Short mmCIF file of C-alpha atoms in Angstrom, two decimals:
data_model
loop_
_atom_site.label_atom_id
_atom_site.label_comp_id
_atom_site.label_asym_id
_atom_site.label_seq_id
_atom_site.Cartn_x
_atom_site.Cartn_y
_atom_site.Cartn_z
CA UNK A 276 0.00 0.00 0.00
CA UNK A 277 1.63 3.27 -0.70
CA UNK A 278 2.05 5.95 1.61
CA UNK A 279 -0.62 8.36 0.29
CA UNK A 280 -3.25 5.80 0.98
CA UNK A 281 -2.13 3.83 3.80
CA UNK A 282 -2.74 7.50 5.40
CA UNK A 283 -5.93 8.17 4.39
CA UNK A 284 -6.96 4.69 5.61
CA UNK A 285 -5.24 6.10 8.98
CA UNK A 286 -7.08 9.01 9.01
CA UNK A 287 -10.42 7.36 7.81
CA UNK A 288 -9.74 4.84 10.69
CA UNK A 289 -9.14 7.61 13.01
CA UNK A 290 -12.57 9.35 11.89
CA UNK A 291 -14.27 5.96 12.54
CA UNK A 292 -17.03 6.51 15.88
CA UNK A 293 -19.00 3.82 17.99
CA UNK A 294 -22.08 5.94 18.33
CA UNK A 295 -25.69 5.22 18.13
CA UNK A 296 -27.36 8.21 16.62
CA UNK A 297 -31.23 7.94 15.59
CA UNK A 298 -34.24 8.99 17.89
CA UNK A 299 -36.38 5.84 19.04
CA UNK A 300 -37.43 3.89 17.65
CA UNK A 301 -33.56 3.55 15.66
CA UNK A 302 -33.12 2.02 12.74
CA UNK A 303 -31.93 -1.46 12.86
CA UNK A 304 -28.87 -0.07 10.76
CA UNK A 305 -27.56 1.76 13.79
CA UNK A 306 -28.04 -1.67 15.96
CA UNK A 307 -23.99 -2.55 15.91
CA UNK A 308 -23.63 0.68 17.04
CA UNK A 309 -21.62 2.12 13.76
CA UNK A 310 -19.91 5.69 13.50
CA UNK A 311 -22.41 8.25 11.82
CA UNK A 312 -20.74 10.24 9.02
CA UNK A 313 -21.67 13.70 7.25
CA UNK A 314 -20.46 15.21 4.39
CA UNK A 315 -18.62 19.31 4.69
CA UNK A 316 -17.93 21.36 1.98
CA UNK A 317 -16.61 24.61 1.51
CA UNK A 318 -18.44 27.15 -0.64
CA UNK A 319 -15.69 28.69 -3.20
CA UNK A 320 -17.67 32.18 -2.94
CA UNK A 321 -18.09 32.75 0.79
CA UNK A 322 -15.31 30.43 1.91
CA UNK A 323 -17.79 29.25 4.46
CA UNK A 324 -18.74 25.27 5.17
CA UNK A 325 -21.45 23.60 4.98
CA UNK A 326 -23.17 20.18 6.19
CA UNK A 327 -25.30 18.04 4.33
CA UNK A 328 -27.26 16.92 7.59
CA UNK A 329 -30.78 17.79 6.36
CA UNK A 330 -33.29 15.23 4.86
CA UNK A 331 -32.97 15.22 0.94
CA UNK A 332 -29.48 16.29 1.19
CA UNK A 333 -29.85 20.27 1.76
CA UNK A 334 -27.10 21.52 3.42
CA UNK A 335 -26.93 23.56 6.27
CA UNK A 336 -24.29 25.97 7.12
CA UNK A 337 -21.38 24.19 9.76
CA UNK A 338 -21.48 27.45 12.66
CA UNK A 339 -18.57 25.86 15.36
CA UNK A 340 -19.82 28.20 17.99
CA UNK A 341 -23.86 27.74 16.78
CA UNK A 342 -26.11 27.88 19.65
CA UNK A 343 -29.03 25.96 17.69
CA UNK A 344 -30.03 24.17 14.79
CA UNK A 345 -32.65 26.40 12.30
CA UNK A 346 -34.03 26.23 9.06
CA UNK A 347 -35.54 28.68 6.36
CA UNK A 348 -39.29 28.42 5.56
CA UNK A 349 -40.72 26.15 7.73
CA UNK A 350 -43.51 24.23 6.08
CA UNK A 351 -47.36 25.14 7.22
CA UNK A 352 -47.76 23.23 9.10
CA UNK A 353 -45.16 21.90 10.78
CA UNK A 354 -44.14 21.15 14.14
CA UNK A 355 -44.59 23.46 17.47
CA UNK A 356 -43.29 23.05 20.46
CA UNK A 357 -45.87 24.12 23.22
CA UNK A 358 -44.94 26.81 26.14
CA UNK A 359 -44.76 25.49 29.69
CA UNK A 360 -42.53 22.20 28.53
CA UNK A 361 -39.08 21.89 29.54
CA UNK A 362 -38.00 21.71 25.75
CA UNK A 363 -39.04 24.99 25.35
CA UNK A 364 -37.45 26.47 28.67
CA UNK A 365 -34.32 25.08 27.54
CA UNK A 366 -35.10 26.82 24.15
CA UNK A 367 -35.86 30.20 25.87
CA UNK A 368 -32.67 29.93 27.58
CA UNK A 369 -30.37 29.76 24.20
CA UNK A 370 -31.02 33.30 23.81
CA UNK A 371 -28.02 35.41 21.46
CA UNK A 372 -26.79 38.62 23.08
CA UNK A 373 -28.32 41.78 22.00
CA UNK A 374 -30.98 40.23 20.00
CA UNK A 375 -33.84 41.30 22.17
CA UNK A 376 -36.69 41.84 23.46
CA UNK A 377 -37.23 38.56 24.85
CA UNK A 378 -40.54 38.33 24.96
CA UNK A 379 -42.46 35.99 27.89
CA UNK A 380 -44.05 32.66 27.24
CA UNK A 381 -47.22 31.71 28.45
CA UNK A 382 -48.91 28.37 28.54
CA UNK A 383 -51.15 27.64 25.91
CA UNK A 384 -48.76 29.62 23.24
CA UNK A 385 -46.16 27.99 20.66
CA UNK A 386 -42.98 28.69 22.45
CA UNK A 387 -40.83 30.90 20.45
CA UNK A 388 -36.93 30.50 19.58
CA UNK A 389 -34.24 33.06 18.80
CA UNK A 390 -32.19 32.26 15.71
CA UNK A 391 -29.19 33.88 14.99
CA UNK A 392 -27.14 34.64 11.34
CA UNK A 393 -23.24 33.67 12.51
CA UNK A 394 -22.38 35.80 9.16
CA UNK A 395 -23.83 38.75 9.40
CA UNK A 396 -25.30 39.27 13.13
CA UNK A 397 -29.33 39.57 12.54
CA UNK A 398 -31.20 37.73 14.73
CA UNK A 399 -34.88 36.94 14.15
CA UNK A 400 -37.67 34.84 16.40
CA UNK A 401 -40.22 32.21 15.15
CA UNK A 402 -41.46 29.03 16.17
CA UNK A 403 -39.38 26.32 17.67
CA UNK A 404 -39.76 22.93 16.25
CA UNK A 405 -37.84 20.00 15.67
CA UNK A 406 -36.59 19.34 12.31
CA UNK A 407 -36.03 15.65 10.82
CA UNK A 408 -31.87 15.44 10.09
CA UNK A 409 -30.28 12.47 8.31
CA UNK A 410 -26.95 10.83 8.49
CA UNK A 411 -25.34 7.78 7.20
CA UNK A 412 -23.53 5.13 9.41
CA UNK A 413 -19.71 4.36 8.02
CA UNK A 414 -17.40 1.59 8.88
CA UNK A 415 -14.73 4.02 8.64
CA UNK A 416 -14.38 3.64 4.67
CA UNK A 417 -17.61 4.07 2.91
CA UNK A 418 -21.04 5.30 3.99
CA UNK A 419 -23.13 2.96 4.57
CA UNK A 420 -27.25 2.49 5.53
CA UNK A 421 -28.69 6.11 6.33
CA UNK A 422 -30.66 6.80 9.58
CA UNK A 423 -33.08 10.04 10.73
CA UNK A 424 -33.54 11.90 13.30
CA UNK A 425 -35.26 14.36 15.33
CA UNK A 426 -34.06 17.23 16.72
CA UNK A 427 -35.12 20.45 18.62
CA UNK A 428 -34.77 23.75 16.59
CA UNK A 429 -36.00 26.54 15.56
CA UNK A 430 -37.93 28.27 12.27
CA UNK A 431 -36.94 31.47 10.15
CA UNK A 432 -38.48 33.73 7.66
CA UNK A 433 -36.25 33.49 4.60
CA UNK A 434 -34.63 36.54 4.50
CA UNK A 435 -32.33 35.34 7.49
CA UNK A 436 -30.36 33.29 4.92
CA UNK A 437 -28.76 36.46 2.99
CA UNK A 438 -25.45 36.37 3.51
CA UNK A 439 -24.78 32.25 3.61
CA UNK A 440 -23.85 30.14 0.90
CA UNK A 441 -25.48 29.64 -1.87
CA UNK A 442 -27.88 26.82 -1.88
CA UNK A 443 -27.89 27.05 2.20
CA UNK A 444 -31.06 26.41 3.90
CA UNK A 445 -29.85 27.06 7.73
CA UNK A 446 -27.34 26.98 10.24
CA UNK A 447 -26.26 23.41 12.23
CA UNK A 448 -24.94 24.70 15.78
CA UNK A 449 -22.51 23.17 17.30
CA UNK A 450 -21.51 24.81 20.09
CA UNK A 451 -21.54 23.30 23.92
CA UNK A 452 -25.31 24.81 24.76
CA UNK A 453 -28.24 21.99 25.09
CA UNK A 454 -29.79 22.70 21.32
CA UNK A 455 -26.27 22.22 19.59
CA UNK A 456 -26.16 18.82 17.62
CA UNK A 457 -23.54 17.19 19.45
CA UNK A 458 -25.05 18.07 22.76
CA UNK A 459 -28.37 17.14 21.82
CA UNK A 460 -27.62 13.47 19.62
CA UNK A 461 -25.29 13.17 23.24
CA UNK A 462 -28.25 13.72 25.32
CA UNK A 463 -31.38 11.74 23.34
CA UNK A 464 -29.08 8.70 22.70
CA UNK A 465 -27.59 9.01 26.24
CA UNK A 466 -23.62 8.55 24.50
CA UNK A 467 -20.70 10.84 25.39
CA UNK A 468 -21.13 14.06 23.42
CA UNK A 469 -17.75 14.56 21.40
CA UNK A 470 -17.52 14.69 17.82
CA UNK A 471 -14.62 15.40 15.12
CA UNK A 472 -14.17 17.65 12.59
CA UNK A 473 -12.12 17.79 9.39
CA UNK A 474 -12.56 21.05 7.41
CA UNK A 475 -12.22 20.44 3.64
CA UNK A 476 -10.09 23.04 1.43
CA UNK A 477 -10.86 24.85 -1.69
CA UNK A 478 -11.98 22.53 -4.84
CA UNK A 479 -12.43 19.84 -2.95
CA UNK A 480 -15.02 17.04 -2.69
CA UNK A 481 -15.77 17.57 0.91
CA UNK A 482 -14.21 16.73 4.20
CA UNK A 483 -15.99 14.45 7.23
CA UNK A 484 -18.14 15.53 10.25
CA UNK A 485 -17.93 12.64 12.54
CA UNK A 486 -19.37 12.51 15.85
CA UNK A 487 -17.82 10.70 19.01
CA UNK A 488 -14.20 9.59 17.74
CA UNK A 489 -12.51 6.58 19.56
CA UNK A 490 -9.83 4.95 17.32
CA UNK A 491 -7.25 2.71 17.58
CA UNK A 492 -5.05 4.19 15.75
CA UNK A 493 -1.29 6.01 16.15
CA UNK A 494 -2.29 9.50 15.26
CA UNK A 495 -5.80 9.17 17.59
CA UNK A 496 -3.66 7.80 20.38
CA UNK A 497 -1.45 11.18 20.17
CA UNK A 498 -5.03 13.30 19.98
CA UNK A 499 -5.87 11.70 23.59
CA UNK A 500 -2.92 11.57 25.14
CA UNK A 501 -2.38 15.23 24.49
CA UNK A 502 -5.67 16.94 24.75
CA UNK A 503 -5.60 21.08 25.42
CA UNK A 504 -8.18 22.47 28.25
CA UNK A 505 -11.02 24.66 26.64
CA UNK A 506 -11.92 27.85 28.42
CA UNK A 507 -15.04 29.04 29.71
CA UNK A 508 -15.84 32.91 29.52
CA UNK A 509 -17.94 33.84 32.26
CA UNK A 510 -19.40 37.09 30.48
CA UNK A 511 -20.81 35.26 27.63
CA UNK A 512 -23.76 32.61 27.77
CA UNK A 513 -22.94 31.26 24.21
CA UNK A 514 -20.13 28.30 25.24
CA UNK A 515 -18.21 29.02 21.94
CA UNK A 516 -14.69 27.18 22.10
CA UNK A 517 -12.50 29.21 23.55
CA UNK A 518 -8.29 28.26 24.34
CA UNK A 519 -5.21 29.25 25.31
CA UNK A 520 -2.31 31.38 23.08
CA UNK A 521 0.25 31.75 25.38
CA UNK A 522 2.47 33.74 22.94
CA UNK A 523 3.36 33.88 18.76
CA UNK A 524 6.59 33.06 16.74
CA UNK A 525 7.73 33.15 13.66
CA UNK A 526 10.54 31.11 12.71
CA UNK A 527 10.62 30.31 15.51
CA UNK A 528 11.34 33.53 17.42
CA UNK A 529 8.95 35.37 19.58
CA UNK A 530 6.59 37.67 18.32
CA UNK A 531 6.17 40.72 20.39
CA UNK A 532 3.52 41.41 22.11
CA UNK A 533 2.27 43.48 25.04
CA UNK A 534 2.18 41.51 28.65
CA UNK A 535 -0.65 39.43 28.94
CA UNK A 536 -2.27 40.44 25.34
CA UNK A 537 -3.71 37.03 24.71
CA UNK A 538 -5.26 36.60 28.07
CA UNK A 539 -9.23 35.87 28.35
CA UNK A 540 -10.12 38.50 30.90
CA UNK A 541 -12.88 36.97 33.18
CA UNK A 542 -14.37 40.26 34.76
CA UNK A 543 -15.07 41.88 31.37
CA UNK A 544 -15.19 38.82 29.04
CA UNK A 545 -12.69 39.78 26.67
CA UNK A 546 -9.32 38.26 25.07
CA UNK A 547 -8.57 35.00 24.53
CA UNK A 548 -8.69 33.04 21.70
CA UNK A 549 -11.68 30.80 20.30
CA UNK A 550 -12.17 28.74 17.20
CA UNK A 551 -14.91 29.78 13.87
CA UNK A 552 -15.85 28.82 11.72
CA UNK A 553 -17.34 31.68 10.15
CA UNK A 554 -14.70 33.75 10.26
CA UNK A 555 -12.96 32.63 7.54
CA UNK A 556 -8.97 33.80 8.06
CA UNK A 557 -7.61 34.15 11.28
CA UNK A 558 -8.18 37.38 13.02
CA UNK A 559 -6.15 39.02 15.12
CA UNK A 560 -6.85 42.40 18.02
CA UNK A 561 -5.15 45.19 16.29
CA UNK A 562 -1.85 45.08 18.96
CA UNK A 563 -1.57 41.40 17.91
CA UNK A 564 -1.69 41.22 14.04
CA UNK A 565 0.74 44.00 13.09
CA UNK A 566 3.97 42.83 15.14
CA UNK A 567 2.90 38.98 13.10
CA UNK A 568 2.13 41.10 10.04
CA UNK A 569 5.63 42.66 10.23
CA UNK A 570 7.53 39.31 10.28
CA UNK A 571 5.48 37.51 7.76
CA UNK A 572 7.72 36.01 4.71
CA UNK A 573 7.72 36.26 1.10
CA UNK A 574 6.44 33.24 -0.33
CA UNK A 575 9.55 31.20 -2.01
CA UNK A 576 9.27 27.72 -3.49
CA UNK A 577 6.38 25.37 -2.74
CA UNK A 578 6.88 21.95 -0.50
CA UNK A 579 4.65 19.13 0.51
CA UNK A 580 3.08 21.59 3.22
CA UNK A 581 2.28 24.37 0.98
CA UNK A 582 4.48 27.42 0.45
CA UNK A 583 8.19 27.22 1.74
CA UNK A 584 8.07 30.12 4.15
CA UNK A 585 8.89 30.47 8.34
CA UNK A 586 6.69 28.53 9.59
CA UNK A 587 4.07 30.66 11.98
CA UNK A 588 3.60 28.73 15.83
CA UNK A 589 1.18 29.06 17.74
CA UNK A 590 2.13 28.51 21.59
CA UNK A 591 -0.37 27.10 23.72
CA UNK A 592 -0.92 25.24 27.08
CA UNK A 593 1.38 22.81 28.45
CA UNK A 594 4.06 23.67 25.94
CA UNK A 595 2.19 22.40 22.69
CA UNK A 596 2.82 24.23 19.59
CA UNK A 597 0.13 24.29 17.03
CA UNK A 598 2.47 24.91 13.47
CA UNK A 599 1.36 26.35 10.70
CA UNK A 600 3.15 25.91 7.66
CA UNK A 601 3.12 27.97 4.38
CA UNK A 602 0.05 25.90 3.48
CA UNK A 603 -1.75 27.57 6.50
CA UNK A 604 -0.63 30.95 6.59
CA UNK A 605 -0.89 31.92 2.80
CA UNK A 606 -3.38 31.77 0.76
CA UNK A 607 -3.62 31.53 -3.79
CA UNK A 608 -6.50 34.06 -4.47
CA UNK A 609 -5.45 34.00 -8.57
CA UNK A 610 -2.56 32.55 -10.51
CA UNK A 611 -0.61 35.53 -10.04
CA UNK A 612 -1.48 36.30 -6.10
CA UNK A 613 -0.82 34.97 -2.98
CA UNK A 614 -1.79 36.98 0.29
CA UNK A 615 -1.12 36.35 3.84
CA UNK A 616 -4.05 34.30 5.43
CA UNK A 617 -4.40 36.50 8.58
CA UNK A 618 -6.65 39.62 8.89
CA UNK A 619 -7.15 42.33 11.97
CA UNK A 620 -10.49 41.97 14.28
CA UNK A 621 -12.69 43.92 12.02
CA UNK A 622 -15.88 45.51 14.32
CA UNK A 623 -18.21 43.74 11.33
CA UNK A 624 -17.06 40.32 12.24
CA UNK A 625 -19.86 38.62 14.38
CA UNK A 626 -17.37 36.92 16.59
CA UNK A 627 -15.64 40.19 16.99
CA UNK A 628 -18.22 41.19 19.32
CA UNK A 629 -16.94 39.40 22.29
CA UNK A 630 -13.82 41.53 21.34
CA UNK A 631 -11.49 37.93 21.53
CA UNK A 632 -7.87 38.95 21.30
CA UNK A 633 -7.25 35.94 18.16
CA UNK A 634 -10.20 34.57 16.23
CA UNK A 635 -9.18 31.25 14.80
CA UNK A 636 -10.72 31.62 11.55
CA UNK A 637 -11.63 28.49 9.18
CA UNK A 638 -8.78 28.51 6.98
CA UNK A 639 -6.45 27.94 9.65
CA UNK A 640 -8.04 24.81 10.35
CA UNK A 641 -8.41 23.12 7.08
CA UNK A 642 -6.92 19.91 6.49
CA UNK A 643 -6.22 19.82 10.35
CA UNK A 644 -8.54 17.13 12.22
CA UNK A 645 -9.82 18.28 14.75
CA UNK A 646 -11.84 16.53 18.01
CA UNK A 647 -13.44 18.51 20.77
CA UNK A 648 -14.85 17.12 23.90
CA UNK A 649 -17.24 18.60 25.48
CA UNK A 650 -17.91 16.89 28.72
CA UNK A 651 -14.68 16.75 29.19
CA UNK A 652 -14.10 20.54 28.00
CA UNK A 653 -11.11 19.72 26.04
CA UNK A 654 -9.74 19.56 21.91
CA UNK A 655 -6.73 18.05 20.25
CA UNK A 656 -5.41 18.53 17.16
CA UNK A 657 -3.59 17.05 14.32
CA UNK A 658 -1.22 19.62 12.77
CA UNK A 659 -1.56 19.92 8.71
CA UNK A 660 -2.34 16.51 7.20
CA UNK A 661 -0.58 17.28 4.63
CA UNK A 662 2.68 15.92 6.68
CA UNK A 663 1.45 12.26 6.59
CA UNK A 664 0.50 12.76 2.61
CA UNK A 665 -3.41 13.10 3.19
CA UNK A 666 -5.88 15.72 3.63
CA UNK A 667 -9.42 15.87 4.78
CA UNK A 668 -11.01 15.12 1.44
CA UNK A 669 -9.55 11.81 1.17
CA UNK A 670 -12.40 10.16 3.07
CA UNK A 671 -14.25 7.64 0.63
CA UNK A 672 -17.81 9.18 -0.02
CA UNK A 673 -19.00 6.23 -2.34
CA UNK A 674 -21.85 4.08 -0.73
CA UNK A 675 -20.10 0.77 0.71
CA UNK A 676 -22.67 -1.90 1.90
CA UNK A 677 -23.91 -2.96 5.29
#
């Protein structure tokens, strides 16, 4: 077997989840308790991602830090969760920041949810529901028999979709909060709520969502066994994933930067770094991005990890470095062009709003697998798979039988 595909079997392998994930009744597919597997692209034109998780194959748009799952249009009629139930105090309860008024519910009344656009920052309410998702179970190469699901969410009027890809009919959340999809497949099927992620590139086929990873393999052995602490930040009620920068270099000398800059500041909720999805380069706090900005390299030759520049490292707890290569930190917008991948915290950014000091944005994360935990409140990753000759697109889409 040569090396390109003896890692992708590796990294297929490591994707591979015992996880039972189907509302009761489940379909006797799911009864050996197989990984579930979804499909992420990335849309050329917003560099955004999306997941084909919806019945009939419509895809939703991936949100890392998503409080809820919501979709466009709603059919009439369609599903309504009642006030007074415990479903719909949790869904009162996922409520975005300065998206009000909140408005009371009363028994008798169709409780009311609070969608939010990641992109763009409007916020609507409508009806909360539950919407019918599909999946397909994998042995780790091939998809195999597909199983549905139910699960709690919320309606939109259409014009909440401007600004998401093309195609798009909602937002899949999947933040730490009770309505996200991991924490709510965790909670109905009564499994540990983790999942794994592997962002696909441009012009690719699409990478794999995967929820609840436990392979035997080398490279998931080295995820466990070195698994990074994710913060909480007190001021904000949203559990996006937020970790630890302890400092920047480039080539591997220090970056300057101001005492404490990338600290998450628990009295006024600010700083610190957090993972999005929907950001799509990495921003930095003003005071952070020029001294990087100022050391960046010219682009030279290119190399098995993209362009042969300093490598940019990214210091974080207990003396891990996250690298990233020249295949992370620049970026081919034409044949002629090549810019550097990182932008400053723009006020227009949604996630600037918590005013982090580093926003790891989406490119940044591509070809990386990534697994977060979420009882356990910690992530691991991979490093650039282009190092062990793979990427996240290698994962075998065609149907493989049961």
């Amino acid at each position: 077997m040569s090396l390109h595909r003896s890692s992708a079997a590796a990294l297929a392998a490591l994707l591979g989840i015992s996880v039972l994930l189907c509302s009761p009744p489940c379909a006797t597919a799911t009864d050996d308790h197989k990984p579930i597997v979804a499909r992420v692209r990335k849309d050329a034109a917003t560099s955004l991602y999306t997941i084909v998780i919806k019945v009939g194959g419509v895809p939703l748009l991936l949100d890392l830090a998503g409080l809820l799952l919501w979709l466009a249009n709603c059919p009439t009629p369609h599903r309504t969760i009642p006030c007074g139930t415990d479903v719909c105090e949790v869904v009162n309860g996922n409520q975005p920041p300065n998206c009000g008024p909140y408005t009371a519910c009363s028994n008798g009344a169709v409780c009311t949810a609070y969608p939010f656009n990641p992109v763009d920052g409007r916020c609507a309410h409508d009806d909360a529901t539950t919407i019918t998702l599909a999946a397909n179970t994998t042995d780790s190469e091939n998809p195999l028999s597909e199983v549905s699901f139910r699960a709690v969410g919320s309606c939109v009027p259409g014009d909440l979709l401007a600004s998401l890809p093309a195609g798009a009919a909602g937002v899949a959340g999947l933040s730490m909060l009770p309505l996200s999809l991991p924490t709510q497949f965790g909670t109905i099927l009564k499994v540990a709520k983790q999942f794994a992620l592997c962002l696909p590139g441009g012009g690719s086929d699409g990478g794999p969502f995967q929820l609840l990873a436990a392979p035997p393999v080398e490279l998931a052995d080295g995820l466990r066994q070195n698994q990074l602490p994710l913060l909480k930040n007190p001021k904000l009620d949203n559990d996006a994933y937020y970790f630890r920068i302890t400092g920047i270099a480039v080539n591997q000398q220090q970056v300057p930067t101001p005492p404490g800059a990338f600290d998450l500041d628990g009295e006024r909720g600010t700083g610190g770094a957090l993972f999005s999805t929907v950001t799509p380069y990495t921003a930095l706090r003003p005071d952070l991005y020029r001294p990087l900005h100022d050391r960046r390299a010219s682009a030279l030759t290119m190399t098995r990890l993209g362009y042969g520049v300093a490598n940019i490292d990214l210091r974080l707890d207990g003396g891990q470095t996250w690298t990233l290569p020249g295949g992370s930190s620049l970026v081919q917008v034409n044949d002629h062009t090549v810019c550097f991948a990182f932008v400053q915290i723009a006020p227009s950014m949604p996630a600037a709003a918590d005013s982090p000091a580093v926003i790891l944005g989406g490119f940044q994360m591509e070809n990386n697998l990534l697994m977060f935990d979420l009882e356990k409140e910690t992530f691991a990753f991979s490093g650039l798979l282009f190092g062990i000759r793979t990427t996240c697109s290698n994962f075998n889409f065609t149907m493989g039988s049961s």
